[in-house]
Amino acid sequence: MRLSHIGLFVAGLTACSGEPPTTTSNTLQAQQSSVSTIRQYNVLFGGTDVGDMTITQKGPVIDINYGFSNNGRGASSEETLLLSEAGIPISWSIKGKTTFGNAVNETYELKDGVASWTAAAGAGEESIADDAIYIAQNPSPYALYLYTKTVLEAGGEPYPALPAGLVTVSEKRKLTLGSGESAVNATLYALGGINLNPSYVILDDKQEFVAVVSPRFALLREGLEGEDKRLRELAATLNTERYEDIAKDVTHQYEQTVRVNNVRIFDPKALALTALSSVVIKGNVITAIEPVQSQPATDEVFIDGEGGTLVAGLYDMHGHVGDDRAILNVMAGVTGMRDMGNEDDVLSALIDKIDKGILIGPKITKSGFIEGVSDYSAATGELAPTKEDALALIRDYAEKGYWQIKIYNSMNGEWVPDMTKEAHRLGLRVAGHVPAFYRADQMIEGGYDELTHINQIMLGWVLKPEEDTRTLFRITGMKRFVDLDLSSDAVKHTLDLMVENNIAHDPTMVIHEYAMTGRNGITNKAVANYVEHMPVSEQRSAKSAMLNVADEAEDQAYLTAYQKILDTLSLMHKRGILLVPGTDMGGAFYLHRELVLFEKIGMSAAEALKRGSYDMAQYLGHTERGAVEVGKEADFFLVHGDPTADLSVLKSMAMVVTQGKYYFPSEVYPEFGIKPFTEVPRVVVPD
């Protein structure tokens, strides 16, 4: 940490609790002449230094400058806070941009007992009788420290928050950071009540800010960068402990035969529901499908399906899975996930714990992430400075049992033919982005089996050869789709190549919809079906645009470009190109939306349901899954209603069965602040 003291100390600013100070010449003079304290912090992603944060405090006034850049994109902001005598913000201004460029101009003020705020999600106002702390929508990580410190100084009990909810803090670990005279005695706390999962905040023994950490991210006080790996591993351990505890509480396993009674079954081959029946399971295998039983047998576990529908587990074909996303995917019926880029040690450890029943998660198919070296390299997976390094990584992934490799933006496209040849020799498939300065056609000719993200294909039709897609331009450049002629020779040539070479495509429609149609103050279509059940922070995020939309012309450009994406995918579907459903947004409810978008490009709801379940099981070689049939694994979910008529009912899952275990999402969702969608079904267990 670097500290500097500027000027001579005089009487500092004072403010009555809950009220801003009166601005007079005396207080202005105090602001100008009081001691300033400057603290420096560094931002690290996966161990790579990608940004910094500077905090300047002068009495109750705090200025924060924060920013980072990773994978060609990043957030930045400048904040000014005025604190009350109790240390609670009574004035807060945040200006900057989000990771994908949406402008941030957020304000908060508490005056005469009335709190008012304006943020991307909209404006609000509330009279408050007692102290409450405003939860900013787009602050720097310093805000997490403010919330934590406020709760601790108030005695540690749940603390009221604005716009809604309660903030909680629990102590997790005592730590000594650094060594020698510069060693810092600190405490790591779990901050809850804001997001789906707790944030981990570290304070020193003087309750000053030290760090915010997660398994992938760390913001550390300057001088403590050497603690990055240890603290991220600790965050991963704490997450694991949390999810292990949840798994112990909500996992149901039965020694007896299980009968799921009074259900219709989605038949993916007939694209229809069967008549009402009962499904019999022993261990993790479906042993019989029989007529509906009128009452429970004395030697069976009896689960009443109440006329609902059984559907084989879904697959998210574009995930980046962690233990938090793992459990929420299973609760949403996503029992299979193809991970498209992760650290091998993290992913392998997660799979091992899922296989052992320690954690709840889907069956994970691994993709080996390989990135080239540039100023824009992603801090995920492995970097290959040379072609020989890339080939060595392919061999390493093959030895570790990966299903495919994934090539990323900074890769040298000239290496691709040799990389695909080596991957195919070893039995690996090849998927990926289109490397910068290349086109999809060249990657197909170079040996790709699958192309990732629809914009990666379409940008090759509208960009100039020298334009760089390693930056945010791969997102903002999509506005040029407005003038794209889908009957052009360039479009036809690419689609012809895809058909001739049997190229699959992972379009990730939902992230394009979220980015290109989302606008500040309006609930995003991608989440509108379920967001009212989510914590308030998730609801506010749903009303915040991902991209910066400057004016009406840009608004229309993005909307028109998004429709052009759907039109392109409709053409691909008509040509028989295999489109695989993936989200790149964590899966779960987003995967449900991805399937709805498959309807918009020409599929029926039943066809989309088949594509997300049976077709993907076949594509990945999981022949033991994908349908509710005798002899198959019991890998399915129970949902009320008919998803072949209306995919929106997928959110109301009453039960998920996978890997020999039974889960009732309504028992799990409260752990994440999610309001359940339905009741737990009636279960009769014999004595």
XYZ file of C-alpha atoms in Angstrom:
687
model
C 0.000 0.000 0.000
C 1.221 3.475 -0.817
C 0.180 6.294 1.529
C 0.785 9.972 0.941
C -0.291 12.871 3.106
C -0.875 16.188 1.401
C -1.232 19.571 3.092
C -1.695 20.583 6.717
C -4.410 19.100 8.881
C -7.218 21.447 9.907
C -10.729 20.760 11.083
C -12.242 18.206 8.696
C -15.646 18.095 7.190
C -18.428 16.965 9.476
C -21.839 15.689 8.565
C -24.836 14.780 10.674
C -25.762 11.135 10.309
C -28.045 10.814 7.318
C -27.671 14.449 6.236
C -25.159 16.111 3.921
C -23.159 18.988 5.421
C -24.006 22.546 4.584
C -21.625 23.873 1.950
C -20.055 27.077 3.240
C -16.767 28.806 2.660
C -15.505 27.221 5.891
C -16.368 23.668 4.837
C -14.953 24.241 1.381
C -11.741 25.451 2.962
C -11.731 22.356 5.161
C -12.109 20.129 2.113
C -9.221 21.829 0.407
C -6.840 21.737 3.351
C -7.578 18.499 5.227
C -5.225 15.527 4.993
C -5.587 13.363 1.891
C -4.876 9.648 2.071
C -4.164 7.802 -1.164
C -4.331 4.029 -1.407
C -3.422 1.930 -4.429
C -4.867 -1.452 -5.423
C -4.187 -3.795 -8.335
C -6.722 -5.796 -10.365
C -5.797 -9.355 -11.359
C -7.698 -11.861 -13.500
C -6.446 -15.419 -13.217
C -3.152 -14.106 -11.852
C -2.647 -11.553 -14.643
C -2.419 -7.857 -13.728
C -5.092 -6.135 -15.823
C -5.883 -2.886 -14.005
C -5.825 -0.815 -10.848
C -7.837 1.261 -8.405
C -6.816 4.454 -6.616
C -8.688 5.679 -3.544
C -8.178 9.238 -2.357
C -9.875 10.159 0.913
C -10.040 13.642 2.387
C -12.148 13.591 5.532
C -15.591 12.211 4.630
C -15.021 12.701 0.889
C -13.726 9.718 -1.100
C -12.661 9.772 -4.751
C -12.153 6.464 -6.555
C -10.545 5.847 -9.925
C -10.989 2.264 -11.122
C -10.357 0.426 -14.362
C -9.249 -2.805 -15.992
C -8.878 -4.276 -19.471
C -9.025 -8.001 -20.174
C -9.677 -9.910 -23.384
C -10.015 -6.693 -25.377
C -12.650 -5.167 -23.118
C -12.913 -3.692 -19.662
C -14.725 -1.418 -17.238
C -13.661 1.944 -15.853
C -15.215 4.451 -13.487
C -14.679 7.553 -11.408
C -16.615 7.812 -8.156
C -17.094 10.441 -5.495
C -18.705 9.631 -2.150
C -19.623 11.778 0.816
C -19.940 9.801 4.042
C -22.042 10.553 7.099
C -20.517 10.503 10.573
C -21.552 6.842 10.704
C -19.543 6.155 7.544
C -22.593 5.574 5.345
C -22.734 7.178 1.881
C -25.139 10.119 1.792
C -24.002 11.292 -1.623
C -22.566 9.065 -4.351
C -21.677 9.777 -7.959
C -20.397 7.120 -10.385
C -19.391 7.876 -13.964
C -17.702 5.550 -16.431
C -18.454 2.493 -18.547
C -19.228 -1.170 -18.007
C -17.163 -4.066 -19.352
C -18.970 -3.969 -22.699
C -19.072 -0.186 -22.952
C -22.464 0.831 -21.558
C -22.180 4.340 -20.140
C -22.514 4.633 -16.356
C -23.943 7.792 -14.817
C -25.270 6.797 -11.411
C -26.160 9.094 -8.519
C -27.462 8.696 -4.985
C -28.407 11.277 -2.351
C -29.912 11.172 1.123
C -31.517 14.457 2.146
C -34.141 15.275 4.774
C -34.812 11.591 5.356
C -35.481 10.879 1.672
C -33.136 8.679 -0.349
C -33.157 9.141 -4.123
C -31.129 7.482 -6.839
C -30.694 7.278 -10.582
C -28.997 4.298 -12.229
C -29.059 2.330 -15.462
C -32.026 0.338 -14.139
C -33.989 3.539 -13.533
C -34.683 6.081 -10.812
C -36.086 5.534 -7.333
C -36.971 7.373 -4.158
C -37.794 6.206 -0.660
C -38.331 7.762 2.749
C -36.211 6.028 5.353
C -36.743 6.263 9.095
C -33.603 4.340 10.040
C -30.149 4.070 8.554
C -30.021 2.118 5.310
C -27.186 1.711 2.856
C -27.614 2.187 -0.870
C -26.461 -0.753 -3.006
C -25.011 0.867 -6.104
C -25.587 -0.821 -9.452
C -22.230 -0.182 -11.129
C -19.681 0.734 -8.457
C -16.044 -0.233 -8.095
C -15.204 -3.162 -5.774
C -14.596 -0.596 -3.016
C -18.368 -0.543 -2.508
C -18.202 -4.098 -1.172
C -15.855 -2.877 1.541
C -18.219 -0.033 2.446
C -21.142 -2.434 2.835
C -19.077 -4.855 4.916
C -17.703 -2.171 7.216
C -21.163 -0.656 7.715
C -22.639 -3.971 8.848
C -19.714 -4.718 11.169
C -19.818 -1.292 12.809
C -23.574 -1.660 13.321
C -23.013 -4.839 15.322
C -22.991 -7.459 12.587
C -26.733 -8.053 12.300
C -28.449 -8.013 8.867
C -28.538 -4.403 7.714
C -31.294 -2.723 5.656
C -30.387 -1.964 2.058
C -31.748 0.218 -0.712
C -33.539 -0.312 -3.056
C -34.511 -3.449 -1.078
C -33.262 -6.357 0.974
C -30.834 -6.954 3.814
C -27.042 -7.059 3.711
C -25.358 -9.785 5.753
C -21.749 -10.295 6.817
C -20.179 -13.420 8.292
C -16.570 -13.996 9.311
C -14.844 -16.823 7.432
C -11.078 -16.755 8.031
C -8.360 -15.013 10.027
C -5.340 -14.344 7.802
C -1.786 -13.073 7.849
C -0.885 -11.562 4.496
C 2.651 -10.792 3.410
C 5.619 -11.333 5.700
C 8.038 -9.583 8.001
C 7.436 -5.995 9.022
C 4.971 -5.485 6.176
C 2.769 -8.416 7.240
C -0.928 -7.580 7.516
C -3.264 -9.205 10.024
C -6.628 -9.475 8.323
C -10.049 -11.100 8.316
C -11.949 -12.438 5.331
C -15.719 -11.910 5.431
C -18.540 -13.242 3.276
C -20.838 -10.412 2.194
C -24.321 -11.648 1.336
C -27.775 -10.413 0.412
C -26.679 -8.530 -2.707
C -26.092 -11.119 -5.419
C -26.897 -14.785 -5.933
C -23.651 -15.696 -4.190
C -21.604 -14.040 -1.437
C -18.657 -11.767 -2.154
C -15.413 -12.214 -0.220
C -14.029 -9.025 1.297
C -10.846 -8.711 3.366
C -10.290 -6.065 6.057
C -7.183 -5.545 8.179
C -7.149 -5.359 11.982
C -7.961 -1.637 11.769
C -10.992 -2.448 9.592
C -9.370 -0.828 6.579
C -9.833 -2.216 3.086
C -7.387 -4.887 1.915
C -8.946 -6.926 -0.894
C -11.899 -8.411 -2.738
C -11.315 -11.934 -4.043
C -13.049 -14.663 -6.016
C -11.711 -17.842 -7.636
C -10.907 -15.916 -10.846
C -10.591 -12.279 -9.737
C -8.667 -10.362 -7.115
C -8.401 -6.699 -6.234
C -5.449 -6.424 -3.838
C -3.852 -3.676 -1.818
C -0.583 -2.673 -3.469
C 2.268 -4.814 -2.182
C 0.122 -7.910 -1.622
C 0.080 -9.176 -5.207
C 2.078 -12.201 -4.095
C -0.981 -13.359 -2.142
C -3.169 -13.509 -5.264
C -3.026 -17.256 -5.876
C -3.501 -18.181 -2.216
C -6.479 -15.866 -1.794
C -8.186 -16.985 -4.988
C -7.719 -20.593 -3.910
C -9.206 -19.695 -0.534
C -12.205 -18.105 -2.264
C -12.637 -21.297 -4.275
C -12.441 -23.333 -1.062
C -15.078 -21.167 0.611
C -17.356 -21.508 -2.390
C -16.846 -25.246 -2.330
C -17.672 -25.419 1.378
C -20.863 -23.444 0.755
C -21.956 -25.646 -2.135
C -20.945 -28.820 -0.315
C -23.169 -27.805 2.588
C -26.048 -27.074 0.218
C -25.515 -30.415 -1.529
C -25.696 -32.277 1.784
C -28.967 -30.559 2.639
C -30.815 -30.907 -0.684
C -29.594 -34.156 -2.280
C -32.047 -37.046 -2.053
C -30.972 -40.622 -2.741
C -33.139 -43.678 -2.294
C -32.132 -47.293 -1.771
C -35.531 -48.528 -2.912
C -36.965 -48.569 -6.401
C -38.423 -45.161 -7.312
C -41.664 -44.657 -9.222
C -42.406 -41.261 -10.780
C -46.139 -41.526 -11.275
C -48.766 -39.782 -13.379
C -46.495 -38.096 -15.916
C -46.339 -37.597 -19.647
C -42.990 -38.226 -21.325
C -41.487 -36.120 -24.088
C -40.590 -38.462 -26.947
C -37.848 -36.682 -28.948
C -38.250 -38.972 -31.949
C -42.004 -38.442 -32.228
C -41.723 -34.785 -31.109
C -44.755 -35.360 -28.898
C -45.852 -36.272 -25.388
C -46.903 -39.793 -24.478
C -50.048 -40.728 -22.606
C -49.913 -40.538 -18.815
C -47.701 -43.243 -17.337
C -45.273 -44.006 -14.522
C -41.499 -44.333 -14.796
C -39.650 -46.868 -12.655
C -36.001 -46.285 -11.695
C -33.500 -48.541 -9.946
C -30.237 -46.874 -9.037
C -29.680 -44.502 -11.929
C -31.316 -46.565 -14.698
C -34.878 -46.495 -16.015
C -36.087 -50.086 -15.729
C -39.733 -49.796 -16.766
C -42.416 -47.468 -18.079
C -45.794 -48.648 -16.847
C -49.396 -47.484 -16.546
C -50.292 -44.915 -13.908
C -50.598 -46.404 -10.422
C -53.547 -45.455 -8.255
C -51.617 -45.562 -4.990
C -48.058 -46.045 -3.680
C -46.673 -49.559 -3.313
C -45.226 -50.558 0.039
C -41.749 -51.245 -1.338
C -41.256 -48.225 -3.631
C -40.517 -44.550 -3.270
C -43.532 -42.883 -4.859
C -43.219 -39.415 -6.437
C -46.442 -37.825 -7.634
C -45.895 -36.093 -10.977
C -49.385 -34.554 -10.890
C -49.824 -34.866 -14.653
C -46.603 -33.009 -15.427
C -44.055 -33.687 -18.155
C -40.743 -35.554 -18.023
C -38.037 -34.322 -20.397
C -34.491 -35.637 -20.738
C -31.841 -33.326 -19.309
C -30.815 -30.296 -21.351
C -27.316 -29.309 -22.497
C -25.667 -25.892 -22.505
C -23.100 -26.230 -25.270
C -21.247 -23.020 -24.420
C -20.477 -22.839 -20.728
C -17.620 -21.646 -18.541
C -18.613 -23.560 -15.473
C -17.805 -23.032 -11.809
C -19.328 -24.595 -8.725
C -21.996 -21.869 -8.458
C -23.123 -22.234 -12.053
C -22.926 -26.006 -11.770
C -25.639 -26.290 -9.123
C -27.963 -23.682 -10.641
C -27.771 -25.384 -14.023
C -28.896 -28.685 -12.566
C -31.813 -26.957 -10.831
C -32.828 -25.573 -14.240
C -32.740 -29.033 -15.807
C -29.394 -28.450 -17.521
C -27.736 -31.741 -16.627
C -25.068 -31.560 -19.331
C -22.631 -28.761 -20.115
C -19.812 -28.339 -22.576
C -17.201 -26.141 -20.935
C -15.634 -23.895 -23.576
C -12.632 -22.583 -21.665
C -11.304 -22.982 -18.150
C -8.151 -23.697 -16.162
C -7.575 -27.449 -16.264
C -6.887 -27.814 -12.542
C -10.061 -25.908 -11.631
C -12.246 -27.822 -14.073
C -10.803 -31.238 -13.261
C -11.267 -30.679 -9.523
C -14.874 -29.607 -10.095
C -15.645 -32.672 -12.222
C -14.073 -34.944 -9.609
C -16.250 -33.505 -6.838
C -19.387 -33.769 -8.965
C -18.564 -37.394 -9.803
C -18.056 -38.163 -6.110
C -21.328 -36.499 -5.134
C -19.615 -33.813 -3.059
C -20.942 -31.033 -5.292
C -24.065 -30.787 -7.424
C -23.352 -30.262 -11.090
C -23.989 -31.395 -14.657
C -22.043 -33.904 -16.713
C -19.216 -31.737 -18.090
C -17.578 -32.138 -21.490
C -14.182 -30.419 -21.638
C -12.876 -28.098 -24.368
C -9.180 -27.229 -24.273
C -8.786 -23.460 -24.626
C -5.783 -22.349 -26.711
C -5.049 -18.647 -27.190
C -2.313 -16.851 -29.072
C -0.107 -14.190 -27.527
C -0.964 -10.527 -28.044
C -1.824 -7.431 -26.057
C -5.423 -8.665 -26.153
C -4.895 -12.265 -25.040
C -7.628 -13.666 -22.824
C -6.562 -14.513 -19.270
C -8.207 -17.951 -19.511
C -6.798 -21.338 -20.432
C -3.396 -21.666 -22.098
C -1.320 -19.318 -24.279
C 0.715 -20.592 -27.219
C 3.605 -18.276 -28.204
C 4.631 -20.614 -31.060
C 3.038 -23.246 -33.261
C 5.079 -25.907 -31.482
C 3.609 -24.729 -28.173
C 0.106 -24.955 -29.645
C 0.715 -28.512 -30.849
C 2.118 -29.485 -27.448
C -1.006 -28.113 -25.763
C -3.197 -30.171 -28.085
C -1.305 -33.319 -27.141
C -1.611 -32.435 -23.462
C -5.366 -31.904 -23.743
C -5.727 -35.246 -25.536
C -3.861 -37.037 -22.737
C -6.194 -35.433 -20.193
C -9.322 -36.717 -21.893
C -10.629 -33.527 -23.481
C -13.331 -33.818 -26.157
C -12.134 -30.936 -28.328
C -9.906 -27.890 -28.481
C -11.151 -24.324 -28.753
C -9.088 -21.781 -30.684
C -9.354 -18.136 -29.646
C -9.012 -14.615 -31.071
C -5.251 -14.005 -30.906
C -4.232 -17.320 -32.475
C -2.103 -17.129 -35.618
C -4.452 -18.357 -38.327
C -1.543 -19.763 -40.341
C -1.064 -22.416 -37.647
C -4.652 -23.651 -37.793
C -4.243 -26.365 -40.491
C -1.430 -28.039 -38.547
C -3.324 -27.654 -35.272
C -6.492 -29.239 -36.636
C -4.501 -32.050 -38.242
C -2.862 -32.878 -34.909
C -6.139 -32.616 -33.013
C -7.916 -34.932 -35.443
C -5.032 -37.400 -35.309
C -5.557 -37.593 -31.559
C -9.339 -37.921 -31.818
C -10.147 -34.354 -30.786
C -12.624 -32.093 -32.514
C -11.771 -28.451 -33.252
C -14.022 -25.472 -32.535
C -13.383 -21.834 -31.928
C -13.552 -18.180 -32.718
C -12.295 -16.869 -36.023
C -8.824 -15.460 -35.239
C -8.371 -11.741 -35.829
C -7.726 -10.737 -39.468
C -9.114 -14.038 -40.805
C -12.518 -15.166 -42.032
C -14.699 -18.150 -41.195
C -14.120 -19.598 -44.673
C -10.401 -19.901 -43.952
C -11.034 -21.692 -40.659
C -13.374 -24.167 -42.360
C -10.764 -24.821 -45.032
C -8.182 -25.101 -42.242
C -10.032 -27.980 -40.603
C -12.507 -26.574 -38.052
C -15.392 -28.869 -37.101
C -17.479 -26.165 -35.444
C -17.606 -22.374 -35.454
C -18.334 -20.457 -32.253
C -20.601 -17.364 -32.014
C -22.661 -16.130 -34.955
C -20.938 -12.734 -34.986
C -17.600 -14.475 -35.613
C -18.956 -15.728 -38.935
C -20.896 -12.636 -39.973
C -18.132 -10.130 -39.219
C -16.098 -11.729 -41.988
C -18.754 -10.558 -44.438
C -18.672 -6.890 -43.391
C -15.229 -6.007 -41.993
C -12.142 -4.867 -43.836
C -9.107 -7.194 -43.686
C -7.170 -4.866 -41.367
C -9.964 -4.398 -38.798
C -9.186 -6.029 -35.450
C -11.747 -8.307 -33.773
C -9.640 -8.847 -30.648
C -11.153 -5.678 -29.214
C -14.708 -4.685 -28.340
C -15.061 -3.990 -32.060
C -16.117 -7.618 -32.486
C -19.268 -6.493 -30.660
C -19.767 -2.924 -31.860
C -18.872 -3.870 -35.441
C -22.082 -5.878 -35.632
C -23.931 -2.645 -36.440
C -22.658 -3.125 -39.982
C -24.945 -6.142 -40.350
C -27.695 -3.626 -41.138
C -26.483 -3.321 -44.736
C -25.550 -6.985 -45.163
C -27.115 -8.686 -48.186
C -27.827 -12.280 -47.183
C -28.148 -13.263 -50.834
C -24.602 -12.080 -51.582
C -21.910 -14.375 -52.952
C -19.868 -14.051 -49.741
C -22.730 -15.301 -47.568
C -23.614 -18.093 -49.971
C -19.985 -19.229 -50.186
C -19.630 -19.542 -46.407
C -22.898 -21.428 -46.018
C -21.963 -23.725 -48.904
C -18.657 -24.498 -47.194
C -20.432 -25.235 -43.916
C -22.820 -27.652 -45.611
C -20.125 -29.355 -47.706
C -17.813 -29.823 -44.709
C -20.526 -30.717 -42.184
C -19.624 -27.749 -39.978
C -21.686 -27.303 -36.820
C -22.300 -23.883 -35.331
C -22.706 -22.642 -31.748
C -24.453 -19.282 -32.333
C -25.048 -18.218 -28.677
C -28.134 -16.264 -29.685
C -29.099 -15.313 -26.148
C -25.966 -13.284 -25.438
C -26.437 -11.451 -28.734
C -30.052 -10.738 -27.841
C -29.081 -9.566 -24.368
C -26.385 -7.251 -25.711
C -28.026 -5.892 -28.839
C -31.604 -5.398 -27.641
C -31.026 -4.514 -23.982
C -31.680 -0.900 -23.019
C -31.328 0.973 -19.758
C -34.491 1.067 -17.680
C -36.221 -1.755 -19.593
C -36.236 -5.375 -18.442
C -34.216 -7.395 -20.942
C -36.278 -9.831 -23.011
C -33.765 -12.573 -22.280
C -34.774 -12.666 -18.601
C -38.294 -11.218 -18.546
C -39.880 -14.639 -18.083
C -38.371 -15.276 -14.653
C -36.517 -12.238 -13.315
C -39.203 -11.245 -10.791
C -38.214 -14.328 -8.802
C -34.572 -13.231 -8.612
C -32.796 -11.080 -5.978
C -33.209 -7.333 -6.411
C -29.661 -6.902 -7.734
C -30.419 -9.362 -10.532
C -33.628 -7.505 -11.316
C -31.736 -4.214 -11.548
C -29.067 -5.757 -13.769
C -31.818 -6.941 -16.085
C -32.712 -3.285 -16.667
C -29.156 -2.266 -17.491
C -27.886 -2.315 -21.068
C -24.757 -4.296 -21.841
C -23.647 -1.992 -24.662
C -23.546 1.766 -24.898
C -26.309 3.012 -27.206
C -25.598 6.641 -28.000
C -28.730 7.716 -29.859
C -31.842 6.578 -31.706
C -29.884 5.799 -34.869
C -27.544 3.471 -32.995
C -30.511 1.943 -31.197
C -32.155 1.063 -34.500
C -28.861 -0.166 -35.950
C -28.401 -2.718 -33.163
C -32.032 -3.860 -33.349
C -31.872 -4.263 -37.120
C -28.511 -6.035 -36.893
C -29.917 -8.471 -34.349
C -32.799 -9.306 -36.655
C -30.234 -9.884 -39.418
C -28.547 -12.403 -37.101
C -31.828 -14.278 -36.688
C -32.382 -14.182 -40.449
C -28.899 -15.611 -41.026
C -29.477 -18.433 -38.567
C -32.821 -19.156 -40.180
C -30.975 -19.590 -43.485
C -28.481 -21.922 -41.820
C -31.292 -23.976 -40.301
C -33.008 -24.282 -43.681
C -29.712 -25.417 -45.217
C -29.463 -28.227 -42.650
C -26.478 -26.803 -40.741
C -26.416 -28.209 -37.204
C -26.969 -25.366 -34.735
C -26.129 -26.257 -31.142
C -27.692 -24.384 -28.194
C -25.180 -22.595 -25.986
C -25.397 -19.440 -23.910
C -21.952 -18.099 -22.905
C -23.943 -16.535 -20.049
C -23.820 -19.295 -17.467
C -26.614 -21.480 -18.806
C -29.553 -22.312 -16.487
C -32.470 -19.966 -17.279
C -30.471 -18.462 -20.162
C -30.448 -21.892 -21.820
C -34.251 -21.903 -21.659
C -34.229 -18.581 -23.489
C -31.760 -19.905 -26.062
C -34.256 -22.647 -26.904
C -37.034 -20.066 -27.271
C -34.812 -18.237 -29.764
C -34.454 -21.475 -31.736
C -38.197 -21.154 -32.306
C -37.608 -17.722 -33.819
C -35.338 -19.198 -36.511
C -37.828 -21.801 -37.673
C -38.043 -24.633 -35.152
C -41.146 -25.713 -33.285
C -41.002 -25.798 -29.487
C -40.760 -29.597 -29.649
C -37.889 -29.420 -32.149
C -36.046 -26.922 -29.950
C -36.569 -29.183 -26.935
C -35.194 -32.138 -28.897
C -32.211 -30.077 -30.049
C -31.386 -29.101 -26.468
C -31.622 -32.649 -25.125
C -31.587 -35.694 -27.410
C -29.642 -34.129 -30.298
C -26.878 -32.824 -28.040
C -26.542 -36.138 -26.217
C -26.058 -37.786 -29.611
C -23.626 -35.075 -30.757
C -21.432 -35.557 -27.680
C -21.626 -39.349 -27.816
C -23.710 -39.623 -24.640
C -25.872 -42.410 -26.016
C -26.933 -43.455 -22.515
C -28.756 -40.135 -22.095
C -31.011 -37.866 -24.117
C -34.378 -39.626 -23.789
C -36.653 -41.034 -21.084
C -36.565 -44.665 -22.204
C -36.122 -48.073 -20.606
C -32.425 -48.870 -20.321
C -31.333 -45.228 -20.417
C -29.879 -43.364 -17.473
C -32.468 -41.624 -15.320
C -31.459 -38.148 -16.441
C -34.540 -35.965 -16.733
C -36.620 -33.223 -15.164
C -40.267 -32.869 -14.182
C -42.031 -29.694 -15.227
C -45.647 -28.679 -14.853
C -47.336 -27.910 -18.145
C -46.510 -28.843 -21.726
C -43.143 -27.502 -22.931
C -43.846 -28.725 -26.475
C -46.545 -26.058 -26.606
C -44.865 -23.373 -24.495
C -41.165 -23.416 -23.596
C -41.685 -20.736 -20.952
C -42.936 -23.428 -18.546
C -39.366 -24.744 -18.264
C -38.700 -22.321 -15.403
C -41.235 -24.179 -13.215
C -39.252 -27.342 -12.636
C -40.527 -29.430 -9.765
C -37.791 -32.089 -9.806
C -34.500 -32.932 -11.506
C -33.099 -36.475 -11.561
C -29.488 -37.064 -12.573
C -26.548 -39.267 -11.589
C -28.742 -41.349 -9.291
C -29.821 -38.324 -7.246
C -33.102 -36.450 -6.888
C -33.315 -32.682 -6.492
C -36.257 -30.394 -5.847
C -35.307 -26.894 -7.065
C -37.726 -25.206 -4.666
C -35.564 -26.504 -1.803
C -32.437 -25.008 -3.365
C -33.472 -21.618 -4.718
C -33.895 -19.871 -1.332
C -30.171 -20.476 -0.702
C -29.538 -18.050 -3.576
C -32.270 -15.555 -2.780
C -34.475 -16.910 -5.581
C -38.214 -17.187 -4.979
C -39.313 -20.748 -5.902
C -41.505 -21.204 -8.969
C -43.502 -24.217 -7.790
C -44.147 -26.561 -4.886
C -42.071 -29.632 -4.055
C -43.931 -32.721 -5.360
C -45.434 -35.225 -2.956
C -42.921 -37.946 -2.123
C -43.896 -41.099 -0.226
C -40.964 -43.073 1.185
C -41.771 -46.545 2.589
C -40.937 -47.237 6.215
